[in-house]
XYZ file of C-alpha atoms in Angstrom:
417
model
C -12.436 45.679 232.815
C -12.783 44.951 236.504
C -10.690 46.839 239.056
C -7.569 45.078 240.272
C -4.264 46.191 241.716
C -1.694 46.447 238.897
C 0.987 44.351 240.537
C 2.261 43.467 237.061
C 3.850 46.929 236.793
C 5.031 47.249 240.399
C 8.604 45.945 240.926
C 8.220 46.264 244.702
C 5.439 43.627 244.782
C 6.636 40.487 243.064
C 4.485 38.267 245.289
C 1.342 38.721 247.375
C 0.397 36.171 250.062
C 2.932 33.605 248.807
C 4.638 31.181 251.138
C 8.377 31.611 251.603
C 10.536 29.652 249.131
C 11.768 26.321 250.473
C 13.426 23.091 249.435
C 11.361 20.787 247.231
C 9.852 17.703 248.881
C 6.511 15.878 249.034
C 5.260 14.313 252.298
C 3.991 10.724 252.216
C 1.945 8.729 254.694
C 4.433 5.854 255.036
C 8.068 4.935 254.430
C 7.379 2.579 251.529
C 5.670 5.246 249.435
C 8.225 7.866 250.424
C 11.091 5.696 249.160
C 9.330 5.062 245.847
C 8.975 8.830 245.490
C 5.912 8.818 243.207
C 4.160 11.934 244.401
C 0.792 11.036 242.854
C 0.716 8.092 245.289
C 0.862 10.371 248.334
C -2.380 10.734 250.275
C -1.398 14.367 250.839
C -0.972 15.210 247.130
C -3.854 16.085 244.793
C -3.046 16.899 241.174
C -5.096 19.642 239.534
C -3.692 18.947 236.081
C -6.119 18.246 233.278
C -8.893 20.127 231.530
C -9.593 23.685 232.730
C -12.166 26.113 231.340
C -10.269 28.824 229.459
C -10.971 32.211 227.896
C -8.389 34.266 226.012
C -8.397 38.070 225.805
C -6.196 40.198 223.545
C -5.814 42.684 226.394
C -6.264 42.458 230.148
C -8.594 45.458 229.927
C -11.185 43.282 228.155
C -11.469 40.816 231.057
C -15.018 40.796 232.387
C -15.770 41.445 236.039
C -16.806 38.573 238.293
C -15.164 35.695 236.392
C -13.580 34.599 239.672
C -16.912 34.055 241.482
C -17.724 30.466 242.404
C -21.119 30.761 240.641
C -19.861 32.417 237.433
C -21.204 30.752 234.282
C -18.343 29.490 232.076
C -20.655 27.957 229.474
C -19.198 28.589 226.042
C -15.623 28.846 227.284
C -12.959 26.678 225.687
C -11.295 23.694 227.341
C -7.516 23.898 227.759
C -5.171 21.281 229.145
C -3.049 22.335 232.122
C -0.081 22.340 232.086
C 0.479 23.910 228.664
C 1.340 27.148 226.875
C -1.673 28.777 225.256
C 0.339 29.655 222.104
C 0.757 25.920 221.456
C -3.051 25.652 221.263
C -3.688 28.454 218.778
C -4.137 31.423 221.114
C -1.714 34.223 220.234
C 1.593 33.333 218.524
C 4.938 32.048 219.832
C 7.610 34.751 219.783
C 11.341 34.092 219.505
C 13.814 36.852 220.278
C 17.136 37.370 222.011
C 18.487 40.865 222.646
C 15.552 42.937 221.413
C 12.485 43.196 223.626
C 9.215 42.049 222.029
C 7.531 45.257 223.252
C 8.527 48.955 223.616
C 11.201 49.380 226.292
C 9.771 51.535 229.094
C 10.447 49.761 232.403
C 8.625 48.864 234.537
C 5.639 49.402 232.213
C 4.362 46.954 229.612
C 1.910 47.589 226.738
C -1.802 48.063 227.444
C -2.401 45.411 224.792
C -1.248 42.818 227.295
C -2.987 39.476 226.565
C -4.686 37.660 229.436
C -5.752 34.051 229.841
C -8.528 33.209 232.325
C -8.490 29.688 233.792
C -11.280 28.128 235.893
C -11.254 24.688 237.499
C -13.853 23.021 239.758
C -12.831 20.195 242.067
C -14.218 18.279 245.032
C -12.470 17.515 248.297
C -13.425 15.513 251.342
C -13.154 16.690 254.913
C -9.699 18.178 255.549
C -9.477 16.417 258.938
C -7.887 19.422 260.559
C -5.068 19.757 258.023
C -3.878 22.850 256.176
C -4.200 23.137 252.399
C -1.602 24.635 250.055
C -2.170 25.452 246.396
C 1.055 25.055 244.407
C 1.902 26.352 240.922
C 5.250 25.070 239.648
C 5.478 27.447 236.691
C 3.324 30.246 235.242
C 4.442 32.753 232.596
C 4.578 35.654 233.152
C 2.462 36.563 236.190
C -0.860 35.506 237.679
C -3.650 36.283 240.145
C -5.466 33.511 242.057
C -8.979 33.283 243.539
C -10.550 30.371 245.445
C -14.336 30.239 245.818
C -14.557 33.920 244.887
C -11.918 35.039 247.402
C -8.707 36.716 246.276
C -5.829 34.499 247.403
C -2.707 36.136 245.998
C -0.419 37.093 243.157
C 2.962 35.910 241.921
C 5.508 36.247 239.146
C 9.046 34.932 238.382
C 7.761 32.518 235.787
C 9.930 29.416 236.246
C 9.804 29.370 240.038
C 7.295 27.629 242.292
C 4.531 29.742 243.875
C 2.686 28.367 246.899
C -0.407 29.726 248.672
C -2.051 28.701 251.945
C -5.744 28.396 251.031
C -6.977 26.663 254.199
C -9.471 29.388 255.111
C -10.921 29.567 251.593
C -11.725 25.933 250.819
C -14.584 23.794 252.039
C -15.720 20.199 251.982
C -17.433 19.412 248.690
C -17.227 21.508 245.526
C -14.567 24.214 245.205
C -13.520 26.540 242.387
C -10.118 27.975 241.470
C -9.893 30.949 239.098
C -6.578 32.185 237.699
C -5.799 35.211 235.538
C -2.465 34.942 233.695
C -0.888 37.909 231.895
C 1.532 37.600 229.001
C 3.784 40.464 230.141
C 4.773 41.993 233.472
C 7.644 44.095 234.802
C 9.544 40.846 235.322
C 9.535 40.338 231.543
C 12.338 42.904 231.392
C 14.481 40.604 233.554
C 13.401 37.418 231.787
C 14.925 38.686 228.562
C 16.831 35.656 227.337
C 17.501 33.935 224.040
C 14.409 31.714 223.940
C 10.797 31.314 222.898
C 8.317 33.604 224.650
C 5.376 31.416 225.663
C 2.586 32.071 228.154
C 0.225 30.285 230.525
C 0.239 27.682 233.289
C 2.977 25.512 231.795
C 3.978 23.401 234.799
C 1.958 21.296 237.215
C -0.673 22.617 239.627
C -1.529 20.657 242.759
C -3.097 20.774 246.197
C -0.933 19.708 249.132
C -2.413 18.942 252.557
C -0.114 19.233 255.569
C -0.326 18.683 259.304
C -1.109 21.894 261.187
C 2.437 21.744 262.519
C 4.816 20.440 259.882
C 8.311 20.589 258.425
C 8.348 23.705 256.260
C 11.949 23.675 255.034
C 15.186 21.711 255.167
C 18.725 22.835 254.393
C 21.307 20.074 253.931
C 25.058 20.635 253.977
C 27.736 17.963 253.613
C 31.460 18.060 254.304
C 34.325 15.601 253.791
C 37.656 15.337 255.561
C 40.941 15.656 253.689
C 41.240 11.969 252.876
C 37.501 11.522 252.087
C 37.345 8.792 254.722
C 34.725 10.559 256.806
C 31.701 12.649 255.906
C 29.552 14.958 257.992
C 25.927 15.569 257.074
C 24.173 18.532 258.671
C 20.455 19.087 258.201
C 18.738 22.230 259.450
C 14.990 21.811 259.837
C 12.375 24.546 260.068
C 8.779 23.989 261.105
C 5.551 25.898 260.524
C 2.422 26.161 262.622
C 3.979 26.660 266.053
C 5.533 24.258 268.533
C 3.018 21.736 269.840
C 3.128 18.149 271.011
C 2.024 17.109 267.507
C 5.577 17.501 266.279
C 7.577 17.932 269.472
C 9.879 15.128 268.382
C 11.253 14.256 264.973
C 12.733 10.905 264.005
C 15.323 10.619 261.251
C 16.908 7.613 259.544
C 19.944 7.683 257.229
C 20.268 4.793 254.747
C 22.874 3.874 252.156
C 22.342 2.902 248.507
C 21.529 -0.688 249.531
C 18.818 0.505 251.920
C 20.960 -0.391 254.935
C 20.280 1.777 257.974
C 23.435 3.639 258.987
C 22.111 5.840 261.751
C 18.935 6.901 263.522
C 18.314 10.070 265.482
C 15.437 11.628 267.360
C 15.418 15.310 268.272
C 13.136 17.844 269.914
C 11.761 20.559 267.689
C 10.667 24.044 268.599
C 10.340 25.709 265.212
C 13.939 24.864 264.364
C 16.084 21.751 264.726
C 19.396 20.380 263.549
C 20.538 16.877 262.671
C 24.188 15.860 262.422
C 25.289 12.504 260.986
C 28.805 11.098 260.685
C 29.448 8.580 257.887
C 32.652 6.534 257.761
C 34.116 5.633 254.353
C 31.223 7.200 252.414
C 30.401 6.197 248.865
C 31.064 9.475 247.058
C 28.912 11.145 244.416
C 30.448 11.779 241.015
C 29.143 12.254 237.488
C 30.339 8.721 236.674
C 28.923 7.075 239.812
C 26.152 9.269 241.271
C 25.771 7.564 244.657
C 22.841 8.908 246.665
C 22.079 8.237 250.324
C 18.538 8.424 251.717
C 17.519 10.584 254.657
C 14.014 9.840 255.951
C 12.279 12.350 258.224
C 9.261 11.276 260.299
C 7.059 14.016 261.789
C 3.430 13.686 262.825
C 1.627 11.734 260.088
C 4.213 12.632 257.435
C 7.298 10.887 256.044
C 9.704 12.933 253.905
C 12.542 11.516 251.805
C 15.689 13.463 250.899
C 18.324 12.029 248.544
C 21.832 13.206 249.378
C 25.202 12.841 247.691
C 28.582 13.324 249.361
C 31.095 15.231 247.255
C 33.740 17.906 247.699
C 34.432 20.592 245.095
C 37.649 22.606 245.295
C 39.691 24.961 243.142
C 43.410 24.336 243.545
C 46.065 25.963 241.342
C 43.307 27.080 238.943
C 42.100 23.485 238.579
C 38.602 22.334 239.579
C 38.705 19.187 241.702
C 35.759 16.927 242.510
C 36.554 14.536 245.343
C 40.243 15.318 244.876
C 40.306 14.505 241.163
C 40.750 17.057 238.387
C 37.618 17.424 236.283
C 37.098 18.960 232.883
C 33.559 20.072 232.236
C 32.058 19.350 228.860
C 28.735 21.092 229.062
C 25.757 22.270 227.067
C 23.060 24.895 227.438
C 19.599 23.462 227.958
C 16.130 25.007 227.732
C 12.787 23.534 228.705
C 11.624 23.392 225.103
C 9.504 20.885 223.206
C 8.431 21.254 219.536
C 4.781 20.495 220.308
C 4.386 21.216 224.030
C 6.475 24.371 224.410
C 7.877 24.837 227.926
C 5.914 21.842 229.249
C 8.551 19.156 228.776
C 7.565 15.565 229.725
C 9.745 13.507 232.060
C 10.578 10.936 229.376
C 11.777 13.712 227.058
C 14.088 15.098 229.751
C 15.449 11.634 230.505
C 16.095 10.988 226.814
C 17.975 14.293 226.628
C 20.071 13.351 229.638
C 20.940 9.860 228.377
C 21.852 11.304 224.973
C 24.178 13.783 226.668
C 25.857 11.048 228.703
C 26.454 8.973 225.572
C 28.352 11.954 224.150
C 30.433 12.403 227.328
C 28.614 15.555 228.403
C 28.899 15.941 232.157
C 27.492 19.432 232.826
C 24.294 21.340 232.081
C 23.708 25.074 232.183
C 20.028 25.659 232.944
C 19.407 28.432 230.455
C 18.176 30.625 232.023
C 16.083 29.478 234.941
C 15.664 26.553 237.366
C 14.436 23.331 235.828
C 11.249 21.620 236.917
C 11.887 20.444 240.525
C 10.452 16.934 240.288
C 12.017 16.253 236.898
C 15.599 16.889 238.007
C 15.718 15.445 241.496
C 15.932 11.723 240.856
C 17.665 11.238 237.505
C 20.209 8.425 237.839
C 22.787 9.552 235.246
C 25.138 11.974 236.998
C 25.690 15.474 235.661
C 26.761 18.737 237.235
C 24.040 21.367 237.136
C 24.751 25.083 236.891
C 22.007 27.599 237.602
C 22.393 30.658 235.401
C 22.314 34.047 237.060
C 19.577 35.888 235.199
C 21.132 38.034 232.440
C 19.145 41.125 231.577
C 19.542 44.428 229.794
C 17.815 46.636 232.377
C 19.769 47.888 235.387
C 17.499 50.380 237.153
C 17.808 50.782 240.905
C 14.271 49.502 241.572
C 14.950 46.238 239.723
C 18.249 45.717 241.563
C 16.626 46.165 244.969
C 13.740 43.828 244.129
C 16.093 41.214 242.693
C 18.127 41.051 245.903
C 15.106 41.045 248.210
C 12.793 38.729 246.276
C 14.633 36.582 243.739
C 17.744 35.636 245.678
C 15.907 33.648 248.415
C 14.160 31.600 245.730
C 17.438 30.621 244.090
C 18.875 29.699 247.496
C 15.877 27.409 248.038
C 16.642 25.654 244.742
C 19.990 24.516 246.080
């Protein structure tokens, strides 16, 4: 066993060197590609899905030292497709449980016989042309450590949330190597104690994202409607990263309707933070029956970012829920990311089939049991449904977990909205 900090049993360190949570978006190089929204077509997006070298250990204490080096010999290792759960490929066994923990209850500690999966992937990149590079994991269960070219990059847990690392100083032109150590259990497993299959590994997409040195790092959109729904206000708060320079001193924005008609254009100065305000007369409202979505395009530096926005107003009046002034009854279902052959790695077509089947049975609400869904697979579905994020139910209420939950988990859920 090589020496490594045991973050997996330290509730005060849920993440190491991770970027702050932010809204999901992918930058594109032009408006046409941004509006199509196919992220694989972006010049700034590089998928790292596919075949990785893989070695399974029954306990983390059997992991050999040096596996993360860029010259380590992985001859004889297995090949494993990423994204996937290793139990679905014959390593370890799937475990289904609800109330009872699948290991002795002694928070924040987990058993020494804590299985570990080691992943290694080589890839080539061209010159970065002065851009920054971010390594993004959209879902890893339960926790993981990351190295790039032999350098420790960081650590993260919270299995169904996105983890993002700035790896600019670690990569180079030509051949590069990523090494990842995933553990089956961590202190977070006490909080992720829900009625579902326990499956492990890198089960959502991994990709490399290149960004301008100064770029939009986060957006927060808020909409409001007047009493008669004849006028809507759209407010967009924009945060930037990399410092204020002439490279992104001005930001252009364009708001379009469902027919691609330009409604308004704005240009603002940015110094780390900026705000856009649009007024829309007689807006086409979003509802589960007619999910109208407007398009907000943001142009900064060499990047174009698309946001899809719906105008709606939710109220509770006399104990009745109103959407756009009309009483609504929710007929909902619980939904897990679960596939009989692929585990937690659910394909887009499978999710769409689920959604269309629900709509045919007049289901208009989904409870995401018990975690955020895959970001790219929920953003652009045309059938309208109301989505309810579940607050994480758990059976452990120690002070240390409560403090960490407020300080670490809450910002990530805010970013999801």
